[in-house]
Structures are given as structure tokens and as C-alpha cells.
Amino acid sequence: MKRPKTVWTIAAVFIVVSVVAFSGLYGWIQWDAHQKAKAVWATYPQAANEVDALILQMQSESESIKDRNMAVWTLGRLRADAALPIMQSYYTGSECEHDACLCQHELGKAIKRCGGL
């Protein structure tokens, strides 16, 4: 009779540890997105808020594709619905050309997170 109780105890501990780890990871990702947004806003002080700064970075041809894609990722993580129409204007659904334009995969994920598609 001891064996089944031990199995259930181990399973319960595993579930609790998994939930805590997932929550911690999710929290860290959200914290990281907010930190990136603050840093971009410092670069674009003319923006009214962090989301507007990220939109400016995403649209800026003088920014690297890497930084513009980071702005897309951050907008998606922040669920910035104000950016939805602009992200949709860049989304073609075609194959990604990471050297030439915004990542279509990241745009698709960000648009979904913001309530589109």
C-alpha cells in the first residue's frame, strides 16, 4: 500500500514544480519584454509611450532587421492591440526573408497575440 501513495506524492510534487517553473518562466519573459520596451522608448523619446516607441522602431528603415523583429516580438508579448493594424500591413504570410524584411512567422504570432488573424 505504500507504493501507490509514493507514486501519487511524486506526481503531485512534479506537477507543482512544473507549474512554478512555467509561471517563473512566463513572468521572466514578460519582465524582459517590458525592459526591452523601456529601452526602445529611451531611444524614441518623441513617442507618447512604450508601444508607440516600439511601433516607430518596427517601422524604421534605419534600424536593423534584428531590432525591428525584436520590436515585433515585444509588441506581441505586450499584446499591444494599438500596433495590430500596422503589423498586419507588414504581414504577407509568405516565407521569411530574414535579411530583407520583417520575420513573417514572428509577425503572425504577434498579430495573433494582439487579437488578429
PDB file of C-alpha atoms in Angstrom:
ATOM      1  CA  MET A   1       0.000   0.000   0.000  1.00  0.00           C
ATOM      2  CA  LYS A   2       2.924   2.398   0.461  1.00  0.00           C
ATOM      3  CA  ARG A   3       3.931   2.243  -3.159  1.00  0.00           C
ATOM      4  CA  PRO A   4       0.796   3.873  -4.719  1.00  0.00           C
ATOM      5  CA  LYS A   5       0.888   6.690  -2.174  1.00  0.00           C
ATOM      6  CA  THR A   6       4.531   7.363  -3.064  1.00  0.00           C
ATOM      7  CA  VAL A   7       3.708   7.465  -6.779  1.00  0.00           C
ATOM      8  CA  TRP A   8       0.915   9.979  -6.182  1.00  0.00           C
ATOM      9  CA  THR A   9       3.191  12.087  -3.973  1.00  0.00           C
ATOM     10  CA  ILE A  10       5.900  12.143  -6.627  1.00  0.00           C
ATOM     11  CA  ALA A  11       3.350  13.024  -9.306  1.00  0.00           C
ATOM     12  CA  ALA A  12       1.935  15.852  -7.192  1.00  0.00           C
ATOM     13  CA  VAL A  13       5.407  17.256  -6.490  1.00  0.00           C
ATOM     14  CA  PHE A  14       6.258  17.066 -10.202  1.00  0.00           C
ATOM     15  CA  ILE A  15       3.075  18.943 -11.122  1.00  0.00           C
ATOM     16  CA  VAL A  16       3.677  21.652  -8.514  1.00  0.00           C
ATOM     17  CA  VAL A  17       7.302  22.108  -9.587  1.00  0.00           C
ATOM     18  CA  SER A  18       6.248  22.254 -13.257  1.00  0.00           C
ATOM     19  CA  VAL A  19       3.595  24.905 -12.574  1.00  0.00           C
ATOM     20  CA  VAL A  20       6.028  27.005 -10.534  1.00  0.00           C
ATOM     21  CA  ALA A  21       8.724  26.707 -13.223  1.00  0.00           C
ATOM     22  CA  PHE A  22       6.270  27.627 -16.000  1.00  0.00           C
ATOM     23  CA  SER A  23       4.975  30.608 -14.021  1.00  0.00           C
ATOM     24  CA  GLY A  24       8.503  31.791 -13.350  1.00  0.00           C
ATOM     25  CA  LEU A  25       9.484  31.484 -16.992  1.00  0.00           C
ATOM     26  CA  TYR A  26       6.347  33.301 -18.138  1.00  0.00           C
ATOM     27  CA  GLY A  27       7.000  36.078 -15.617  1.00  0.00           C
ATOM     28  CA  TRP A  28      10.595  36.432 -16.731  1.00  0.00           C
ATOM     29  CA  ILE A  29       9.585  36.648 -20.408  1.00  0.00           C
ATOM     30  CA  GLN A  30       7.028  39.375 -19.595  1.00  0.00           C
ATOM     31  CA  TRP A  31       9.589  41.251 -17.480  1.00  0.00           C
ATOM     32  CA  ASP A  32      12.094  41.020 -20.352  1.00  0.00           C
ATOM     33  CA  ALA A  33       9.526  42.398 -22.812  1.00  0.00           C
ATOM     34  CA  HIS A  34       8.848  45.383 -20.546  1.00  0.00           C
ATOM     35  CA  GLN A  35      12.591  46.019 -20.158  1.00  0.00           C
ATOM     36  CA  LYS A  36      13.048  45.967 -23.950  1.00  0.00           C
ATOM     37  CA  ALA A  37      10.097  48.344 -24.346  1.00  0.00           C
ATOM     38  CA  LYS A  38      11.588  50.795 -21.830  1.00  0.00           C
ATOM     39  CA  ALA A  39      14.941  50.705 -23.637  1.00  0.00           C
ATOM     40  CA  VAL A  40      13.311  51.410 -27.001  1.00  0.00           C
ATOM     41  CA  TRP A  41      11.295  54.270 -25.525  1.00  0.00           C
ATOM     42  CA  ALA A  42      14.554  55.829 -24.340  1.00  0.00           C
ATOM     43  CA  THR A  43      15.733  55.695 -27.971  1.00  0.00           C
ATOM     44  CA  TYR A  44      12.497  57.246 -29.262  1.00  0.00           C
ATOM     45  CA  PRO A  45      11.658  59.928 -26.666  1.00  0.00           C
ATOM     46  CA  GLN A  46       9.239  61.604 -29.094  1.00  0.00           C
ATOM     47  CA  ALA A  47       6.891  58.628 -28.693  1.00  0.00           C
ATOM     48  CA  ALA A  48       3.951  59.019 -26.340  1.00  0.00           C
ATOM     49  CA  ASN A  49       4.526  55.631 -24.698  1.00  0.00           C
ATOM     50  CA  GLU A  50       6.450  52.354 -24.954  1.00  0.00           C
ATOM     51  CA  VAL A  51       4.096  50.852 -27.533  1.00  0.00           C
ATOM     52  CA  ASP A  52       4.400  53.878 -29.813  1.00  0.00           C
ATOM     53  CA  ALA A  53       8.193  53.703 -29.473  1.00  0.00           C
ATOM     54  CA  LEU A  54       8.164  50.024 -30.441  1.00  0.00           C
ATOM     55  CA  ILE A  55       5.952  50.815 -33.439  1.00  0.00           C
ATOM     56  CA  LEU A  56       8.402  53.515 -34.529  1.00  0.00           C
ATOM     57  CA  GLN A  57      11.299  51.078 -34.225  1.00  0.00           C
ATOM     58  CA  MET A  58       9.431  48.384 -36.139  1.00  0.00           C
ATOM     59  CA  GLN A  59       8.726  50.822 -38.999  1.00  0.00           C
ATOM     60  CA  SER A  60      12.152  52.465 -39.079  1.00  0.00           C
ATOM     61  CA  GLU A  61      14.178  51.563 -42.160  1.00  0.00           C
ATOM     62  CA  SER A  62      17.302  52.863 -40.393  1.00  0.00           C
ATOM     63  CA  GLU A  63      17.005  50.147 -37.717  1.00  0.00           C
ATOM     64  CA  SER A  64      18.459  46.703 -38.294  1.00  0.00           C
ATOM     65  CA  ILE A  65      16.077  43.892 -39.216  1.00  0.00           C
ATOM     66  CA  LYS A  66      17.084  42.192 -35.962  1.00  0.00           C
ATOM     67  CA  ASP A  67      15.995  45.211 -33.893  1.00  0.00           C
ATOM     68  CA  ARG A  68      12.813  45.627 -35.910  1.00  0.00           C
ATOM     69  CA  ASN A  69      11.963  41.939 -35.374  1.00  0.00           C
ATOM     70  CA  MET A  70      12.663  42.380 -31.654  1.00  0.00           C
ATOM     71  CA  ALA A  71      10.121  45.214 -31.661  1.00  0.00           C
ATOM     72  CA  VAL A  72       7.564  42.897 -33.292  1.00  0.00           C
ATOM     73  CA  TRP A  73       8.243  40.201 -30.675  1.00  0.00           C
ATOM     74  CA  THR A  74       7.921  42.723 -27.852  1.00  0.00           C
ATOM     75  CA  LEU A  75       4.673  44.163 -29.209  1.00  0.00           C
ATOM     76  CA  GLY A  76       3.272  40.658 -29.342  1.00  0.00           C
ATOM     77  CA  ARG A  77       4.391  39.835 -25.798  1.00  0.00           C
ATOM     78  CA  LEU A  78       2.794  43.070 -24.564  1.00  0.00           C
ATOM     79  CA  ARG A  79      -0.379  42.267 -26.517  1.00  0.00           C
ATOM     80  CA  ALA A  80      -0.252  45.787 -27.926  1.00  0.00           C
ATOM     81  CA  ASP A  81      -3.502  45.926 -29.864  1.00  0.00           C
ATOM     82  CA  ALA A  82      -2.690  49.503 -30.944  1.00  0.00           C
ATOM     83  CA  ALA A  83       0.053  48.020 -33.128  1.00  0.00           C
ATOM     84  CA  LEU A  84      -2.260  45.488 -34.775  1.00  0.00           C
ATOM     85  CA  PRO A  85      -3.133  47.438 -37.971  1.00  0.00           C
ATOM     86  CA  ILE A  86       0.499  48.334 -38.571  1.00  0.00           C
ATOM     87  CA  MET A  87       1.728  44.777 -38.020  1.00  0.00           C
ATOM     88  CA  GLN A  88      -0.993  43.498 -40.340  1.00  0.00           C
ATOM     89  CA  SER A  89       0.221  45.885 -43.044  1.00  0.00           C
ATOM     90  CA  TYR A  90       3.654  44.188 -42.929  1.00  0.00           C
ATOM     91  CA  TYR A  91       2.255  40.649 -42.807  1.00  0.00           C
ATOM     92  CA  THR A  92       2.165  38.823 -46.120  1.00  0.00           C
ATOM     93  CA  GLY A  93       2.162  35.246 -44.880  1.00  0.00           C
ATOM     94  CA  SER A  94       4.951  34.379 -47.287  1.00  0.00           C
ATOM     95  CA  GLU A  95       8.243  32.677 -46.492  1.00  0.00           C
ATOM     96  CA  CYS A  96      10.573  34.584 -44.196  1.00  0.00           C
ATOM     97  CA  GLU A  97      13.430  36.544 -45.742  1.00  0.00           C
ATOM     98  CA  HIS A  98      15.289  37.487 -42.590  1.00  0.00           C
ATOM     99  CA  ASP A  99      17.898  39.524 -44.444  1.00  0.00           C
ATOM    100  CA  ALA A 100      15.376  41.653 -46.303  1.00  0.00           C
ATOM    101  CA  CYS A 101      12.164  42.100 -44.320  1.00  0.00           C
ATOM    102  CA  LEU A 102      10.377  41.504 -41.049  1.00  0.00           C
ATOM    103  CA  CYS A 103      10.012  37.893 -39.974  1.00  0.00           C
ATOM    104  CA  GLN A 104       6.606  36.728 -41.173  1.00  0.00           C
ATOM    105  CA  HIS A 105       6.483  33.991 -38.542  1.00  0.00           C
ATOM    106  CA  GLU A 106       7.045  36.472 -35.688  1.00  0.00           C
ATOM    107  CA  LEU A 107       4.572  38.902 -37.231  1.00  0.00           C
ATOM    108  CA  GLY A 108       1.949  36.161 -37.397  1.00  0.00           C
ATOM    109  CA  LYS A 109       2.482  35.206 -33.756  1.00  0.00           C
ATOM    110  CA  ALA A 110       2.407  38.850 -32.626  1.00  0.00           C
ATOM    111  CA  ILE A 111      -0.764  39.556 -34.608  1.00  0.00           C
ATOM    112  CA  LYS A 112      -2.467  36.537 -33.025  1.00  0.00           C
ATOM    113  CA  ARG A 113      -1.410  37.648 -29.540  1.00  0.00           C
ATOM    114  CA  CYS A 114      -2.888  41.095 -30.238  1.00  0.00           C
ATOM    115  CA  GLY A 115      -6.225  39.643 -31.332  1.00  0.00           C
ATOM    116  CA  GLY A 116      -5.807  39.497 -35.090  1.00  0.00           C
ATOM    117  CA  LEU A 117      -5.790  36.731 -37.705  1.00  0.00           C
TER     118      LEU A 117
END
